[in-house]
Amino acid sequence: MTALQYSPGATALVESLWTISQVANYLKIPVQTLRTWRKNKTGPAAARIGKHLRYDPGHVRAWVARRAEESADD
């Protein structure tokens, strides 16, 4: 699903940012759910790059981990 990219002169592999469709696929939810969560400020953080939303995979995974911890506390 994700591609690792290497740039000459870079010291580490960098994971590509995810599109909203990739995040929806990862979470197994509809894209519209992500849009609603963004509007309500309850979903994983996204950055607007021009007219496109992009998600840092690490931030998405951390958001999922926090949600899992919150669910375990209930």
Short mmCIF file of N, CA and C in Angstrom, two decimals:
data_model
loop_
_atom_site.label_atom_id
_atom_site.label_comp_id
_atom_site.label_asym_id
_atom_site.label_seq_id
_atom_site.Cartn_x
_atom_site.Cartn_y
_atom_site.Cartn_z
N MET A 1 0.83 -1.19 0.00
CA MET A 1 0.00 0.00 0.00
C MET A 1 0.87 1.25 0.00
N THR A 2 1.92 1.25 0.82
CA THR A 2 2.77 2.43 0.87
C THR A 2 4.08 2.14 0.17
N ALA A 3 4.66 3.17 -0.36
CA ALA A 3 5.95 3.03 -1.03
C ALA A 3 7.01 3.72 -0.18
N LEU A 4 8.16 3.10 -0.10
CA LEU A 4 9.28 3.76 0.54
C LEU A 4 10.11 4.39 -0.56
N GLN A 5 10.53 5.61 -0.32
CA GLN A 5 11.29 6.33 -1.33
C GLN A 5 12.66 6.66 -0.78
N TYR A 6 13.62 6.65 -1.67
CA TYR A 6 14.97 7.01 -1.30
C TYR A 6 15.45 8.12 -2.21
N SER A 7 15.97 9.16 -1.61
CA SER A 7 16.53 10.27 -2.38
C SER A 7 18.04 10.22 -2.25
N PRO A 8 18.75 10.45 -3.35
CA PRO A 8 20.20 10.48 -3.26
C PRO A 8 20.64 11.51 -2.23
N GLY A 9 21.54 11.12 -1.37
CA GLY A 9 22.03 12.02 -0.34
C GLY A 9 21.21 11.95 0.95
N ALA A 10 20.06 11.30 0.91
CA ALA A 10 19.26 11.16 2.12
C ALA A 10 19.88 10.11 3.02
N THR A 11 19.69 10.26 4.31
CA THR A 11 20.29 9.32 5.25
C THR A 11 19.34 8.21 5.66
N ALA A 12 18.07 8.32 5.30
CA ALA A 12 17.10 7.30 5.70
C ALA A 12 16.00 7.18 4.65
N LEU A 13 15.33 6.04 4.68
CA LEU A 13 14.17 5.87 3.83
C LEU A 13 13.03 6.71 4.39
N VAL A 14 12.24 7.29 3.51
CA VAL A 14 11.12 8.13 3.92
C VAL A 14 9.84 7.51 3.38
N GLU A 15 8.89 7.29 4.25
CA GLU A 15 7.61 6.72 3.84
C GLU A 15 6.77 7.81 3.21
N SER A 16 6.12 7.49 2.10
CA SER A 16 5.29 8.46 1.39
C SER A 16 4.08 8.84 2.22
N LEU A 17 3.61 10.06 2.02
CA LEU A 17 2.35 10.48 2.64
C LEU A 17 1.20 9.73 2.00
N TRP A 18 0.14 9.50 2.76
CA TRP A 18 -1.02 8.78 2.27
C TRP A 18 -2.10 9.74 1.78
N THR A 19 -2.81 9.33 0.77
CA THR A 19 -4.00 10.05 0.31
C THR A 19 -5.17 9.68 1.22
N ILE A 20 -6.25 10.42 1.10
CA ILE A 20 -7.44 10.12 1.89
C ILE A 20 -7.97 8.73 1.56
N SER A 21 -7.85 8.32 0.31
CA SER A 21 -8.30 6.98 -0.08
C SER A 21 -7.44 5.89 0.57
N GLN A 22 -6.15 6.13 0.65
CA GLN A 22 -5.25 5.15 1.27
C GLN A 22 -5.54 5.03 2.77
N VAL A 23 -5.81 6.15 3.42
CA VAL A 23 -6.15 6.11 4.85
C VAL A 23 -7.46 5.38 5.05
N ALA A 24 -8.45 5.68 4.23
CA ALA A 24 -9.74 5.00 4.33
C ALA A 24 -9.56 3.50 4.13
N ASN A 25 -8.74 3.12 3.18
CA ASN A 25 -8.47 1.70 2.94
C ASN A 25 -7.77 1.07 4.15
N TYR A 26 -6.79 1.75 4.69
CA TYR A 26 -6.06 1.26 5.87
C TYR A 26 -7.01 1.05 7.05
N LEU A 27 -7.90 2.01 7.27
CA LEU A 27 -8.84 1.94 8.39
C LEU A 27 -10.08 1.11 8.08
N LYS A 28 -10.24 0.74 6.81
CA LYS A 28 -11.42 -0.03 6.35
C LYS A 28 -12.72 0.74 6.64
N ILE A 29 -12.71 2.02 6.27
CA ILE A 29 -13.88 2.88 6.43
C ILE A 29 -14.10 3.66 5.14
N PRO A 30 -15.30 4.21 4.95
CA PRO A 30 -15.54 5.03 3.76
C PRO A 30 -14.78 6.36 3.82
N VAL A 31 -14.41 6.86 2.67
CA VAL A 31 -13.74 8.17 2.57
C VAL A 31 -14.60 9.25 3.22
N GLN A 32 -15.92 9.16 3.03
CA GLN A 32 -16.81 10.17 3.60
C GLN A 32 -16.71 10.22 5.13
N THR A 33 -16.47 9.09 5.76
CA THR A 33 -16.29 9.07 7.22
C THR A 33 -15.07 9.90 7.60
N LEU A 34 -13.98 9.75 6.87
CA LEU A 34 -12.78 10.56 7.14
C LEU A 34 -13.07 12.04 6.95
N ARG A 35 -13.82 12.38 5.92
CA ARG A 35 -14.17 13.78 5.68
C ARG A 35 -15.00 14.34 6.84
N THR A 36 -15.93 13.53 7.34
CA THR A 36 -16.76 13.96 8.48
C THR A 36 -15.90 14.12 9.73
N TRP A 37 -15.01 13.15 9.98
CA TRP A 37 -14.13 13.26 11.13
C TRP A 37 -13.25 14.50 11.03
N ARG A 38 -12.77 14.81 9.84
CA ARG A 38 -11.93 16.02 9.67
C ARG A 38 -12.73 17.27 9.98
N LYS A 39 -13.96 17.31 9.49
CA LYS A 39 -14.83 18.46 9.74
C LYS A 39 -15.09 18.63 11.24
N ASN A 40 -15.27 17.49 11.94
CA ASN A 40 -15.54 17.52 13.38
C ASN A 40 -14.28 17.50 14.24
N LYS A 41 -13.11 17.48 13.57
CA LYS A 41 -11.81 17.46 14.25
C LYS A 41 -11.67 16.28 15.21
N THR A 42 -12.12 15.11 14.76
CA THR A 42 -12.03 13.91 15.59
C THR A 42 -11.16 12.82 14.97
N GLY A 43 -10.78 12.94 13.73
CA GLY A 43 -10.01 11.92 13.06
C GLY A 43 -8.52 12.20 13.09
N PRO A 44 -7.76 11.39 12.38
CA PRO A 44 -6.31 11.61 12.32
C PRO A 44 -6.00 12.93 11.60
N ALA A 45 -4.92 13.56 12.02
CA ALA A 45 -4.53 14.84 11.43
C ALA A 45 -4.12 14.68 9.98
N ALA A 46 -4.49 15.67 9.18
CA ALA A 46 -4.12 15.70 7.76
C ALA A 46 -3.53 17.07 7.45
N ALA A 47 -2.71 17.10 6.43
CA ALA A 47 -2.14 18.36 5.95
C ALA A 47 -2.68 18.63 4.56
N ARG A 48 -2.98 19.87 4.29
CA ARG A 48 -3.41 20.25 2.95
C ARG A 48 -2.16 20.62 2.16
N ILE A 49 -1.94 19.89 1.08
CA ILE A 49 -0.83 20.16 0.16
C ILE A 49 -1.49 20.64 -1.13
N GLY A 50 -1.48 21.94 -1.34
CA GLY A 50 -2.24 22.50 -2.45
C GLY A 50 -3.71 22.24 -2.20
N LYS A 51 -4.38 21.58 -3.12
CA LYS A 51 -5.79 21.27 -2.94
C LYS A 51 -6.01 19.84 -2.44
N HIS A 52 -4.93 19.16 -2.10
CA HIS A 52 -5.01 17.75 -1.71
C HIS A 52 -4.76 17.56 -0.22
N LEU A 53 -5.45 16.59 0.38
CA LEU A 53 -5.18 16.20 1.76
C LEU A 53 -4.15 15.08 1.75
N ARG A 54 -3.20 15.17 2.66
CA ARG A 54 -2.21 14.11 2.80
C ARG A 54 -2.06 13.80 4.29
N TYR A 55 -1.85 12.52 4.56
CA TYR A 55 -1.74 12.02 5.92
C TYR A 55 -0.36 11.40 6.12
N ASP A 56 0.25 11.69 7.26
CA ASP A 56 1.50 11.04 7.64
C ASP A 56 1.14 9.66 8.19
N PRO A 57 1.64 8.57 7.59
CA PRO A 57 1.29 7.23 8.05
C PRO A 57 1.58 7.01 9.54
N GLY A 58 2.67 7.57 10.02
CA GLY A 58 3.01 7.43 11.44
C GLY A 58 1.99 8.09 12.33
N HIS A 59 1.47 9.25 11.90
CA HIS A 59 0.45 9.94 12.68
C HIS A 59 -0.86 9.17 12.68
N VAL A 60 -1.18 8.56 11.55
CA VAL A 60 -2.41 7.76 11.46
C VAL A 60 -2.30 6.56 12.40
N ARG A 61 -1.17 5.88 12.37
CA ARG A 61 -0.98 4.72 13.24
C ARG A 61 -1.02 5.13 14.72
N ALA A 62 -0.42 6.28 15.06
CA ALA A 62 -0.44 6.77 16.44
C ALA A 62 -1.87 7.11 16.86
N TRP A 63 -2.64 7.70 15.96
CA TRP A 63 -4.04 8.02 16.24
C TRP A 63 -4.82 6.74 16.55
N VAL A 64 -4.59 5.69 15.75
CA VAL A 64 -5.26 4.41 15.97
C VAL A 64 -4.84 3.85 17.34
N ALA A 65 -3.57 3.93 17.67
CA ALA A 65 -3.08 3.41 18.95
C ALA A 65 -3.73 4.15 20.13
N ARG A 66 -3.85 5.48 20.00
CA ARG A 66 -4.52 6.26 21.06
C ARG A 66 -5.98 5.84 21.21
N ARG A 67 -6.64 5.65 20.08
CA ARG A 67 -8.05 5.22 20.12
C ARG A 67 -8.17 3.86 20.79
N ALA A 68 -7.25 2.96 20.51
CA ALA A 68 -7.27 1.63 21.12
C ALA A 68 -7.07 1.72 22.63
N GLU A 69 -6.14 2.59 23.06
CA GLU A 69 -5.91 2.79 24.49
C GLU A 69 -7.15 3.36 25.18
N GLU A 70 -7.79 4.33 24.52
CA GLU A 70 -9.01 4.93 25.08
C GLU A 70 -10.11 3.89 25.21
N SER A 71 -10.22 3.01 24.22
CA SER A 71 -11.24 1.96 24.26
C SER A 71 -10.96 0.96 25.37
N ALA A 72 -9.69 0.68 25.61
CA ALA A 72 -9.31 -0.27 26.66
C ALA A 72 -9.62 0.29 28.05
N ASP A 73 -9.59 1.63 28.17
CA ASP A 73 -9.87 2.27 29.45
C ASP A 73 -11.35 2.26 29.81
N ASP A 74 -12.21 2.08 28.80
CA ASP A 74 -13.66 2.12 29.05
C ASP A 74 -14.16 0.87 29.72
#
